N, CA, C and O atoms as a GROMACS GRO file, in nm:
protein
  548
    1MET      N    1   0.082  -0.118   0.000
    1MET     CA    2   0.000   0.000   0.000
    1MET      C    3   0.088   0.126   0.000
    1MET      O    4   0.063   0.220  -0.074
    2ARG      N    5   0.189   0.124   0.084
    2ARG     CA    6   0.276   0.241   0.095
    2ARG      C    7   0.346   0.269  -0.038
    2ARG      O    8   0.360   0.385  -0.078
    3ASP      N    9   0.389   0.163  -0.105
    3ASP     CA   10   0.455   0.181  -0.234
    3ASP      C   11   0.360   0.243  -0.336
    3ASP      O   12   0.402   0.326  -0.418
    4TRP      N   13   0.234   0.204  -0.331
    4TRP     CA   14   0.137   0.260  -0.426
    4TRP      C   15   0.122   0.411  -0.408
    4TRP      O   16   0.094   0.484  -0.503
    5GLU      N   17   0.140   0.455  -0.284
    5GLU     CA   18   0.125   0.598  -0.257
    5GLU      C   19   0.254   0.675  -0.282
    5GLU      O   20   0.249   0.792  -0.321
    6THR      N   21   0.368   0.612  -0.261
    6THR     CA   22   0.495   0.686  -0.267
    6THR      C   23   0.568   0.672  -0.401
    6THR      O   24   0.640   0.763  -0.441
    7ARG      N   25   0.550   0.562  -0.469
    7ARG     CA   26   0.618   0.543  -0.598
    7ARG      C   27   0.533   0.601  -0.710
    7ARG      O   28   0.417   0.564  -0.728
    8LYS      N   29   0.593   0.690  -0.784
    8LYS     CA   30   0.520   0.760  -0.890
    8LYS      C   31   0.472   0.664  -0.999
    8LYS      O   32   0.361   0.680  -1.051
    9ASP      N   33   0.553   0.565  -1.034
    9ASP     CA   34   0.513   0.473  -1.139
    9ASP      C   35   0.390   0.391  -1.099
    9ASP      O   36   0.302   0.367  -1.181
   10LEU      N   37   0.385   0.349  -0.972
   10LEU     CA   38   0.269   0.272  -0.925
   10LEU      C   39   0.146   0.361  -0.912
   10LEU      O   40   0.035   0.320  -0.947
   11SER      N   41   0.165   0.482  -0.862
   11SER     CA   42   0.053   0.576  -0.851
   11SER      C   43  -0.005   0.605  -0.989
   11SER      O   44  -0.127   0.612  -1.006
   12ALA      N   45   0.082   0.623  -1.086
   12ALA     CA   46   0.036   0.650  -1.222
   12ALA      C   47  -0.040   0.531  -1.279
   12ALA      O   48  -0.141   0.548  -1.348
   13ALA      N   49   0.007   0.410  -1.250
   13ALA     CA   50  -0.061   0.290  -1.299
   13ALA      C   51  -0.200   0.277  -1.237
   13ALA      O   52  -0.295   0.239  -1.305
   14ILE      N   53  -0.212   0.307  -1.108
   14ILE     CA   54  -0.342   0.300  -1.041
   14ILE      C   55  -0.439   0.400  -1.103
   14ILE      O   56  -0.556   0.368  -1.125
   15LYS      N   57  -0.390   0.520  -1.131
   15LYS     CA   58  -0.475   0.621  -1.194
   15LYS      C   59  -0.514   0.579  -1.336
   15LYS      O   60  -0.629   0.592  -1.376
   16ALA      N   61  -0.416   0.528  -1.410
   16ALA     CA   62  -0.443   0.487  -1.548
   16ALA      C   63  -0.547   0.376  -1.554
   16ALA      O   64  -0.628   0.370  -1.646
   17LEU      N   65  -0.543   0.287  -1.456
   17LEU     CA   66  -0.637   0.175  -1.453
   17LEU      C   67  -0.765   0.208  -1.376
   17LEU      O   68  -0.855   0.125  -1.364
   18GLN      N   69  -0.772   0.330  -1.326
   18GLN     CA   70  -0.888   0.380  -1.250
   18GLN      C   71  -0.920   0.288  -1.131
   18GLN      O   72  -1.034   0.246  -1.111
   19LEU      N   73  -0.816   0.259  -1.053
   19LEU     CA   74  -0.830   0.170  -0.937
   19LEU      C   75  -0.830   0.245  -0.804
   19LEU      O   76  -0.811   0.184  -0.699
   20GLU      N   77  -0.851   0.376  -0.806
   20GLU     CA   78  -0.846   0.454  -0.682
   20GLU      C   79  -0.950   0.405  -0.581
   20GLU      O   80  -0.920   0.396  -0.462
   21GLY      N   81  -1.071   0.374  -0.627
   21GLY     CA   82  -1.176   0.324  -0.537
   21GLY      C   83  -1.139   0.191  -0.475
   21GLY      O   84  -1.163   0.167  -0.356
   22TRP      N   85  -1.080   0.105  -0.555
   22TRP     CA   86  -1.037  -0.026  -0.505
   22TRP      C   87  -0.928  -0.010  -0.400
   22TRP      O   88  -0.930  -0.079  -0.298
   23VAL      N   89  -0.832   0.080  -0.425
   23VAL     CA   90  -0.724   0.106  -0.330
   23VAL      C   91  -0.782   0.159  -0.198
   23VAL      O   92  -0.737   0.119  -0.091
   24THR      N   93  -0.880   0.248  -0.206
   24THR     CA   94  -0.944   0.302  -0.086
   24THR      C   95  -1.014   0.190  -0.008
   24THR      O   96  -1.001   0.183   0.114
   25ASN      N   97  -1.087   0.104  -0.077
   25ASN     CA   98  -1.153  -0.009  -0.011
   25ASN      C   99  -1.052  -0.102   0.055
   25ASN      O  100  -1.074  -0.151   0.166
   26LEU      N  101  -0.942  -0.127  -0.013
   26LEU     CA  102  -0.838  -0.214   0.042
   26LEU      C  103  -0.776  -0.152   0.167
   26LEU      O  104  -0.750  -0.223   0.264
   27LYS      N  105  -0.752  -0.022   0.164
   27LYS     CA  106  -0.699   0.047   0.283
   27LYS      C  107  -0.796   0.035   0.400
   27LYS      O  108  -0.755   0.006   0.512
   28ASP      N  109  -0.924   0.058   0.372
   28ASP     CA  110  -1.026   0.049   0.477
   28ASP      C  111  -1.032  -0.092   0.536
   28ASP      O  112  -1.043  -0.109   0.657
   29ALA      N  113  -1.024  -0.193   0.449
   29ALA     CA  114  -1.026  -0.332   0.496
   29ALA      C  115  -0.903  -0.361   0.581
   29ALA      O  116  -0.914  -0.428   0.684
   30ASN      N  117  -0.786  -0.314   0.540
   30ASN     CA  118  -0.664  -0.334   0.618
   30ASN      C  119  -0.674  -0.267   0.754
   30ASN      O  120  -0.633  -0.325   0.855
   31THR      N  121  -0.726  -0.146   0.757
   31THR     CA  122  -0.741  -0.074   0.884
   31THR      C  123  -0.838  -0.148   0.976
   31THR      O  124  -0.812  -0.162   1.095
   32ALA      N  125  -0.950  -0.194   0.920
   32ALA     CA  126  -1.048  -0.269   1.001
   32ALA      C  127  -0.986  -0.397   1.055
   32ALA      O  128  -1.007  -0.432   1.172
   33PHE      N  129  -0.910  -0.467   0.972
   33PHE     CA  130  -0.844  -0.589   1.017
   33PHE      C  131  -0.746  -0.559   1.129
   33PHE      O  132  -0.746  -0.627   1.232
   34ASP      N  133  -0.662  -0.459   1.110
   34ASP     CA  134  -0.563  -0.422   1.212
   34ASP      C  135  -0.631  -0.391   1.345
   34ASP      O  136  -0.585  -0.434   1.451
   35THR      N  137  -0.741  -0.317   1.339
   35THR     CA  138  -0.813  -0.280   1.461
   35THR      C  139  -0.868  -0.403   1.531
   35THR      O  140  -0.851  -0.418   1.652
   36ARG      N  141  -0.932  -0.492   1.456
   36ARG     CA  142  -0.989  -0.614   1.516
   36ARG      C  143  -0.879  -0.705   1.570
   36ARG      O  144  -0.895  -0.766   1.676
   37TYR      N  145  -0.769  -0.715   1.498
   37TYR     CA  146  -0.659  -0.800   1.539
   37TYR      C  147  -0.600  -0.752   1.672
   37TYR      O  148  -0.578  -0.832   1.763
   38VAL      N  149  -0.576  -0.623   1.682
   38VAL     CA  150  -0.520  -0.567   1.806
   38VAL      C  151  -0.619  -0.582   1.920
   38VAL      O  152  -0.579  -0.616   2.032
   39ASP      N  153  -0.747  -0.557   1.894
   39ASP     CA  154  -0.848  -0.573   1.999
   39ASP      C  155  -0.852  -0.717   2.050
   39ASP      O  156  -0.858  -0.740   2.171
   40ARG      N  157  -0.849  -0.813   1.958
   40ARG     CA  158  -0.852  -0.954   1.999
   40ARG      C  159  -0.728  -0.990   2.078
   40ARG      O  160  -0.737  -1.060   2.179
   41ALA      N  161  -0.613  -0.944   2.034
   41ALA     CA  162  -0.488  -0.974   2.106
   41ALA      C  163  -0.492  -0.916   2.246
   41ALA      O  164  -0.446  -0.980   2.341
   42GLN      N  165  -0.547  -0.797   2.261
   42GLN     CA  166  -0.557  -0.736   2.394
   42GLN      C  167  -0.653  -0.814   2.483
   42GLN      O  168  -0.625  -0.835   2.601
   43LYS      N  169  -0.767  -0.857   2.428
   43LYS     CA  170  -0.862  -0.935   2.506
   43LYS      C  171  -0.800  -1.067   2.551
   43LYS      O  172  -0.813  -1.106   2.667
   44GLU      N  173  -0.732  -1.135   2.459
   44GLU     CA  174  -0.668  -1.262   2.494
   44GLU      C  175  -0.560  -1.241   2.598
   44GLU      O  176  -0.543  -1.323   2.689
   45GLY      N  177  -0.486  -1.133   2.585
   45GLY     CA  178  -0.382  -1.103   2.683
   45GLY      C  179  -0.438  -1.076   2.821
   45GLY      O  180  -0.376  -1.110   2.921
   46ASN      N  181  -0.555  -1.016   2.827
   46ASN     CA  182  -0.617  -0.987   2.955
   46ASN      C  183  -0.679  -1.109   3.020
   46ASN      O  184  -0.700  -1.111   3.141
   47THR      N  185  -0.710  -1.213   2.941
   47THR     CA  186  -0.774  -1.331   2.997
   47THR      C  187  -0.676  -1.437   3.045
   47THR      O  188  -0.717  -1.533   3.110
   48ILE      N  189  -0.550  -1.421   3.015
   48ILE     CA  190  -0.450  -1.519   3.059
   48ILE      C  191  -0.428  -1.502   3.209
   48ILE      O  192  -0.387  -1.396   3.255
   49THR      N  193  -0.456  -1.608   3.283
   49THR     CA  194  -0.441  -1.601   3.428
   49THR      C  195  -0.322  -1.681   3.478
   49THR      O  196  -0.279  -1.664   3.592
   50GLU      N  197  -0.267  -1.766   3.393
   50GLU     CA  198  -0.153  -1.847   3.435
   50GLU      C  199  -0.023  -1.775   3.402
   50GLU      O  200  -0.015  -1.698   3.306
   51SER      N  201   0.076  -1.803   3.482
   51SER     CA  202   0.207  -1.747   3.454
   51SER      C  203   0.294  -1.856   3.394
   51SER      O  204   0.258  -1.974   3.394
   52LEU      N  205   0.407  -1.816   3.342
   52LEU     CA  206   0.500  -1.912   3.286
   52LEU      C  207   0.545  -2.013   3.392
   52LEU      O  208   0.564  -2.131   3.363
   53THR      N  209   0.560  -1.964   3.513
   53THR     CA  210   0.603  -2.052   3.622
   53THR      C  211   0.502  -2.163   3.647
   53THR      O  212   0.542  -2.277   3.673
   54THR      N  213   0.373  -2.132   3.638
   54THR     CA  214   0.273  -2.236   3.665
   54THR      C  215   0.268  -2.340   3.555
   54THR      O  216   0.227  -2.454   3.580
   55ARG      N  217   0.308  -2.306   3.434
   55ARG     CA  218   0.305  -2.400   3.323
   55ARG      C  219   0.437  -2.472   3.302
   55ARG      O  220   0.446  -2.561   3.217
   56ARG      N  221   0.538  -2.435   3.376
   56ARG     CA  222   0.672  -2.490   3.355
   56ARG      C  223   0.677  -2.641   3.369
   56ARG      O  224   0.746  -2.708   3.291
   57GLY      N  225   0.607  -2.696   3.465
   57GLY     CA  226   0.607  -2.841   3.484
   57GLY      C  227   0.557  -2.916   3.361
   57GLY      O  228   0.616  -3.016   3.320
   58ASP      N  229   0.448  -2.868   3.302
   58ASP     CA  230   0.393  -2.932   3.182
   58ASP      C  231   0.490  -2.922   3.066
   58ASP      O  232   0.509  -3.017   2.991
   59VAL      N  233   0.551  -2.805   3.051
   59VAL     CA  234   0.647  -2.785   2.942
   59VAL      C  235   0.769  -2.874   2.962
   59VAL      O  236   0.820  -2.933   2.866
   60THR      N  237   0.816  -2.882   3.085
   60THR     CA  238   0.931  -2.967   3.116
   60THR      C  239   0.901  -3.112   3.081
   60THR      O  240   0.982  -3.180   3.019
   61GLU      N  241   0.785  -3.159   3.121
   61GLU     CA  242   0.746  -3.297   3.094
   61GLU      C  243   0.738  -3.323   2.943
   61GLU      O  244   0.784  -3.427   2.895
   62ALA      N  245   0.680  -3.231   2.870
   62ALA     CA  246   0.669  -3.246   2.725
   62ALA      C  247   0.807  -3.247   2.660
   62ALA      O  248   0.833  -3.327   2.569
   63TYR      N  249   0.895  -3.158   2.707
   63TYR     CA  250   1.031  -3.153   2.652
   63TYR      C  251   1.104  -3.285   2.676
   63TYR      O  252   1.165  -3.341   2.585
   64LEU      N  253   1.096  -3.335   2.799
   64LEU     CA  254   1.166  -3.460   2.832
   64LEU      C  255   1.111  -3.577   2.751
   64LEU      O  256   1.187  -3.663   2.708
   65THR      N  257   0.980  -3.581   2.731
   65THR     CA  258   0.919  -3.686   2.650
   65THR      C  259   0.970  -3.679   2.507
   65THR      O  260   1.006  -3.781   2.448
   66LEU      N  261   0.972  -3.559   2.451
   66LEU     CA  262   1.022  -3.541   2.315
   66LEU      C  263   1.168  -3.580   2.305
   66LEU      O  264   1.208  -3.650   2.212
   67ARG      N  265   1.248  -3.534   2.400
   67ARG     CA  266   1.391  -3.566   2.400
   67ARG      C  267   1.413  -3.716   2.405
   67ARG      O  268   1.496  -3.770   2.332
   68ASN      N  269   1.340  -3.785   2.492
   68ASN     CA  270   1.356  -3.930   2.506
   68ASN      C  271   1.314  -4.003   2.378
   68ASN      O  272   1.377  -4.100   2.338
   69ARG      N  273   1.207  -3.956   2.315
   69ARG     CA  274   1.164  -4.018   2.189
   69ARG      C  275   1.269  -3.999   2.080
   69ARG      O  276   1.300  -4.092   2.006
   70LEU      N  277   1.322  -3.878   2.071
   70LEU     CA  278   1.426  -3.853   1.970
   70LEU      C  279   1.546  -3.943   1.994
   70LEU      O  280   1.601  -4.000   1.900
   71ASN      N  281   1.586  -3.956   2.119
   71ASN     CA  282   1.698  -4.046   2.151
   71ASN      C  283   1.666  -4.188   2.108
   71ASN      O  284   1.749  -4.255   2.046
   72SER      N  285   1.546  -4.234   2.140
   72SER     CA  286   1.508  -4.372   2.108
   72SER      C  287   1.508  -4.395   1.958
   72SER      O  288   1.567  -4.492   1.909
   73TRP      N  289   1.442  -4.306   1.884
   73TRP     CA  290   1.436  -4.323   1.739
   73TRP      C  291   1.574  -4.309   1.676
   73TRP      O  292   1.605  -4.378   1.579
   74HIS      N  293   1.655  -4.221   1.729
   74HIS     CA  294   1.790  -4.206   1.674
   74HIS      C  295   1.868  -4.336   1.693
   74HIS      O  296   1.939  -4.378   1.602
   75ASN      N  297   1.855  -4.398   1.808
   75ASN     CA  298   1.926  -4.524   1.833
   75ASN      C  299   1.870  -4.636   1.747
   75ASN      O  300   1.948  -4.715   1.692
   76VAL      N  301   1.738  -4.645   1.734
   76VAL     CA  302   1.676  -4.751   1.655
   76VAL      C  303   1.713  -4.737   1.507
   76VAL      O  304   1.735  -4.837   1.439
   77LYS      N  305   1.719  -4.615   1.459
   77LYS     CA  306   1.747  -4.590   1.317
   77LYS      C  307   1.895  -4.567   1.290
   77LYS      O  308   1.933  -4.527   1.180
   78TYR      N  309   1.981  -4.591   1.390
   78TYR     CA  310   2.126  -4.578   1.375
   78TYR      C  311   2.168  -4.441   1.321
   78TYR      O  312   2.257  -4.432   1.236
   79GLY      N  313   2.105  -4.338   1.371
   79GLY     CA  314   2.145  -4.202   1.337
   79GLY      C  315   2.097  -4.151   1.203
   79GLY      O  316   2.138  -4.043   1.159
   80GLU      N  317   2.009  -4.228   1.136
   80GLU     CA  318   1.959  -4.182   1.006
   80GLU      C  319   1.879  -4.053   1.024
   80GLU      O  320   1.824  -4.026   1.130
   81ASP      N  321   1.875  -3.975   0.916
   81ASP     CA  322   1.792  -3.855   0.918
   81ASP      C  323   1.645  -3.896   0.913
   81ASP      O  324   1.613  -4.000   0.856
   82PRO      N  325   1.558  -3.819   0.970
   82PRO     CA  326   1.577  -3.682   1.016
   82PRO      C  327   1.626  -3.671   1.160
   82PRO      O  328   1.642  -3.560   1.211
   83PHE      N  329   1.651  -3.784   1.226
   83PHE     CA  330   1.683  -3.779   1.369
   83PHE      C  331   1.819  -3.716   1.396
   83PHE      O  332   1.833  -3.640   1.492
   84GLY      N  333   1.918  -3.746   1.314
   84GLY     CA  334   2.050  -3.686   1.334
   84GLY      C  335   2.046  -3.536   1.320
   84GLY      O  336   2.102  -3.463   1.402
   85LYS      N  337   1.979  -3.488   1.215
   85LYS     CA  338   1.968  -3.343   1.194
   85LYS      C  339   1.889  -3.277   1.306
   85LYS      O  340   1.924  -3.168   1.352
   86THR      N  341   1.783  -3.343   1.350
   86THR     CA  342   1.700  -3.286   1.457
   86THR      C  343   1.778  -3.276   1.586
   86THR      O  344   1.772  -3.174   1.654
   87VAL      N  345   1.850  -3.381   1.621
   87VAL     CA  346   1.931  -3.380   1.743
   87VAL      C  347   2.035  -3.270   1.736
   87VAL      O  348   2.055  -3.197   1.833
   88ASN      N  349   2.102  -3.256   1.622
   88ASN     CA  350   2.203  -3.151   1.607
   88ASN      C  351   2.141  -3.012   1.619
   88ASN      O  352   2.199  -2.923   1.681
   89ALA      N  353   2.023  -2.994   1.562
   89ALA     CA  354   1.956  -2.864   1.569
   89ALA      C  355   1.916  -2.831   1.712
   89ALA      O  356   1.933  -2.717   1.757
   90ILE      N  357   1.864  -2.929   1.784
   90ILE     CA  358   1.824  -2.906   1.923
   90ILE      C  359   1.946  -2.872   2.008
   90ILE      O  360   1.943  -2.779   2.088
   91ASN      N  361   2.054  -2.947   1.989
   91ASN     CA  362   2.175  -2.920   2.067
   91ASN      C  363   2.231  -2.781   2.035
   91ASN      O  364   2.283  -2.714   2.125
   92ALA      N  365   2.221  -2.738   1.911
   92ALA     CA  366   2.268  -2.603   1.876
   92ALA      C  367   2.184  -2.497   1.946
   92ALA      O  368   2.237  -2.397   1.994
   93LEU      N  369   2.053  -2.519   1.952
   93LEU     CA  370   1.966  -2.424   2.023
   93LEU      C  371   1.998  -2.422   2.172
   93LEU      O  372   1.999  -2.316   2.234
   94ILE      N  373   2.024  -2.538   2.229
   94ILE     CA  374   2.059  -2.545   2.371
   94ILE      C  375   2.189  -2.470   2.397
   94ILE      O  376   2.201  -2.398   2.496
   95ASP      N  377   2.286  -2.487   2.306
   95ASP     CA  378   2.413  -2.415   2.322
   95ASP      C  379   2.393  -2.264   2.323
   95ASP      O  380   2.466  -2.192   2.390
   96ARG      N  381   2.295  -2.216   2.249
   96ARG     CA  382   2.267  -2.072   2.247
   96ARG      C  383   2.183  -2.030   2.367
   96ARG      O  384   2.196  -1.917   2.415
   97TYR      N  385   2.096  -2.119   2.416
   97TYR     CA  386   2.002  -2.084   2.522
   97TYR      C  387   2.067  -2.082   2.660
   97TYR      O  388   2.041  -1.991   2.739
   98VAL      N  389   2.149  -2.180   2.690
   98VAL     CA  390   2.207  -2.192   2.824
   98VAL      C  391   2.284  -2.067   2.866
   98VAL      O  392   2.266  -2.021   2.978
   99PRO      N  393   2.371  -2.009   2.781
   99PRO     CA  394   2.439  -1.885   2.824
   99PRO      C  395   2.343  -1.772   2.858
   99PRO      O  396   2.372  -1.690   2.945
  100LEU      N  397   2.230  -1.767   2.790
  100LEU     CA  398   2.131  -1.664   2.823
  100LEU      C  399   2.073  -1.685   2.962
  100LEU      O  400   2.054  -1.589   3.037
  101THR      N  401   2.045  -1.810   2.996
  101THR     CA  402   1.987  -1.837   3.127
  101THR      C  403   2.089  -1.819   3.238
  101THR      O  404   2.054  -1.779   3.349
  102VAL      N  405   2.215  -1.847   3.209
  102VAL     CA  406   2.319  -1.830   3.310
  102VAL      C  407   2.332  -1.682   3.346
  102VAL      O  408   2.358  -1.649   3.462
  103SER      N  409   2.315  -1.594   3.248
  103SER     CA  410   2.333  -1.451   3.273
  103SER      C  411   2.216  -1.389   3.348
  103SER      O  412   2.227  -1.276   3.395
  104ARG      N  413   2.105  -1.459   3.359
  104ARG     CA  414   1.989  -1.404   3.429
  104ARG      C  415   2.000  -1.431   3.578
  104ARG      O  416   2.055  -1.532   3.621
  105THR      N  417   1.946  -1.340   3.655
  105THR     CA  418   1.938  -1.361   3.799
  105THR      C  419   1.794  -1.345   3.841
  105THR      O  420   1.716  -1.278   3.774
  106ARG      N  421   1.759  -1.406   3.951
  106ARG     CA  422   1.623  -1.398   4.000
  106ARG      C  423   1.620  -1.316   4.127
  106ARG      O  424   1.705  -1.332   4.215
  107VAL      N  425   1.525  -1.228   4.137
  107VAL     CA  426   1.511  -1.143   4.254
  107VAL      C  427   1.473  -1.228   4.374
  107VAL      O  428   1.390  -1.319   4.363
  108ASN      N  429   1.533  -1.200   4.488
  108ASN     CA  430   1.505  -1.270   4.614
  108ASN      C  431   1.529  -1.420   4.605
  108ASN      O  432   1.456  -1.499   4.666
  109GLU      N  433   1.628  -1.459   4.531
  109GLU     CA  434   1.658  -1.601   4.517
  109GLU      C  435   1.719  -1.653   4.647
  109GLU      O  436   1.804  -1.589   4.707
  110GLU      N  437   1.674  -1.768   4.688
  110GLU     CA  438   1.725  -1.831   4.809
  110GLU      C  439   1.858  -1.899   4.779
  110GLU      O  440   1.875  -1.955   4.671
  111PRO      N  441   1.953  -1.895   4.873
  111PRO     CA  442   2.080  -1.966   4.853
  111PRO      C  443   2.055  -2.115   4.829
  111PRO      O  444   1.970  -2.175   4.894
  112GLY      N  445   2.130  -2.172   4.737
  112GLY     CA  446   2.117  -2.314   4.708
  112GLY      C  447   2.000  -2.348   4.619
  112GLY      O  448   1.974  -2.466   4.592
  113GLU      N  449   1.928  -2.247   4.572
  113GLU     CA  450   1.810  -2.273   4.492
  113GLU      C  451   1.846  -2.313   4.348
  113GLU      O  452   1.767  -2.378   4.280
  114ARG      N  453   1.964  -2.274   4.305
  114ARG     CA  454   2.004  -2.306   4.168
  114ARG      C  455   2.051  -2.451   4.159
  114ARG      O  456   2.094  -2.512   4.257
  115ASP      N  457   2.042  -2.504   4.038
  115ASP     CA  458   2.088  -2.640   4.014
  115ASP      C  459   2.241  -2.642   4.015
  115ASP      O  460   2.306  -2.539   4.027
  116ALA      N  461   2.295  -2.761   4.003
  116ALA     CA  462   2.440  -2.777   4.009
  116ALA      C  463   2.511  -2.697   3.900
  116ALA      O  464   2.625  -2.654   3.920
  117CYS      N  465   2.447  -2.677   3.787
  117CYS     CA  466   2.511  -2.604   3.678
  117CYS      C  467   2.501  -2.454   3.697
  117CYS      O  468   2.553  -2.379   3.614
  118GLY      N  469   2.435  -2.407   3.802
  118GLY     CA  470   2.427  -2.264   3.828
  118GLY      C  471   2.310  -2.195   3.762
  118GLY      O  472   2.302  -2.072   3.763
  119VAL      N  473   2.220  -2.271   3.703
  119VAL     CA  474   2.106  -2.213   3.634
  119VAL      C  475   1.978  -2.266   3.696
  119VAL      O  476   1.968  -2.385   3.726
  120LEU      N  477   1.883  -2.179   3.716
  120LEU     CA  478   1.754  -2.224   3.766
  120LEU      C  479   1.691  -2.319   3.665
  120LEU      O  480   1.663  -2.279   3.552
  121GLY      N  481   1.669  -2.442   3.704
  121GLY     CA  482   1.602  -2.537   3.617
  121GLY      C  483   1.683  -2.590   3.501
  121GLY      O  484   1.626  -2.645   3.407
  122CYS      N  485   1.816  -2.575   3.504
  122CYS     CA  486   1.894  -2.620   3.388
  122CYS      C  487   1.895  -2.772   3.377
  122CYS      O  488   1.929  -2.825   3.271
  123ASN      N  489   1.860  -2.842   3.483
  123ASN     CA  490   1.856  -2.987   3.473
  123ASN      C  491   1.753  -3.033   3.371
  123ASN      O  492   1.754  -3.149   3.329
  124VAL      N  493   1.664  -2.944   3.330
  124VAL     CA  494   1.566  -2.976   3.228
  124VAL      C  495   1.629  -2.968   3.090
  124VAL      O  496   1.592  -3.044   3.000
  125ILE      N  497   1.724  -2.878   3.073
  125ILE     CA  498   1.784  -2.856   2.942
  125ILE      C  499   1.907  -2.945   2.931
  125ILE      O  500   2.020  -2.901   2.949
  126VAL      N  501   1.883  -3.070   2.900
  126VAL     CA  502   1.991  -3.167   2.892
  126VAL      C  503   2.014  -3.199   2.745
  126VAL      O  504   1.923  -3.242   2.674
  127LYS      N  505   2.136  -3.178   2.702
  127LYS     CA  506   2.168  -3.207   2.563
  127LYS      C  507   2.162  -3.356   2.537
  127LYS      O  508   2.174  -3.438   2.628
  128ILE      N  509   2.142  -3.388   2.414
  128ILE     CA  510   2.144  -3.527   2.371
  128ILE      C  511   2.288  -3.558   2.334
  128ILE      O  512   2.344  -3.496   2.244
  129HIS      N  513   2.347  -3.652   2.404
  129HIS     CA  514   2.490  -3.677   2.388
  129HIS      C  515   2.514  -3.803   2.305
  129HIS      O  516   2.440  -3.900   2.312
  130ARG      N  517   2.620  -3.797   2.228
  130ARG     CA  518   2.659  -3.911   2.146
  130ARG      C  519   2.762  -3.992   2.225
  130ARG      O  520   2.860  -3.937   2.276
  131ALA      N  521   2.740  -4.121   2.234
  131ALA     CA  522   2.835  -4.208   2.303
  131ALA      C  523   2.829  -4.347   2.241
  131ALA      O  524   2.721  -4.406   2.230
  132ASN      N  525   2.941  -4.398   2.202
  132ASN     CA  526   2.950  -4.533   2.144
  132ASN      C  527   2.852  -4.553   2.029
  132ASN      O  528   2.788  -4.657   2.019
  133GLY      N  529   2.841  -4.455   1.943
  133GLY     CA  530   2.755  -4.469   1.826
  133GLY      C  531   2.609  -4.443   1.853
  133GLY      O  532   2.530  -4.437   1.759
  134GLY      N  533   2.570  -4.427   1.978
  134GLY     CA  534   2.431  -4.400   2.011
  134GLY      C  535   2.419  -4.269   2.084
  134GLY      O  536   2.519  -4.204   2.113
  135PHE      N  537   2.300  -4.230   2.112
  135PHE     CA  538   2.277  -4.106   2.185
  135PHE      C  539   2.220  -4.139   2.320
  135PHE      O  540   2.129  -4.221   2.333
  136PHE      N  541   2.275  -4.074   2.420
  136PHE     CA  542   2.228  -4.098   2.556
  136PHE      C  543   2.211  -3.965   2.625
  136PHE      O  544   2.280  -3.868   2.593
  137VAL      N  545   2.121  -3.960   2.718
  137VAL     CA  546   2.095  -3.837   2.793
  137VAL      C  547   2.156  -3.849   2.930
  137VAL      O  548   2.147  -3.757   3.010
   0.00000   0.00000   0.00000
């Protein structure tokens, strides 16, 4: 839309084809969509009553289940794709994620609350390790 208004060649083409009314209708439709989209997002945001902390257990369980399945299938299929690529991609993401969590601190944290690796909950983020031709956690 912005290009149609700012580029002379496009503006000229719209005039030549007599599409000004269509462009106006399209702008109005876009504005109406944007308004409804933002309103819906705000309503949904206001209705969320759970925090990330309350959902962490479910997410942890789902992650561990997925990780264990990937390990199992990788071992059964002797590292064939897509399992090898998936494991490598997950480990790369973990390598990027862990330093971010290490740099965070929690307000009013109790001594000894962190896991052995120094990160809150890092025992959940366990890389899939290769050992003796197989993957083990």
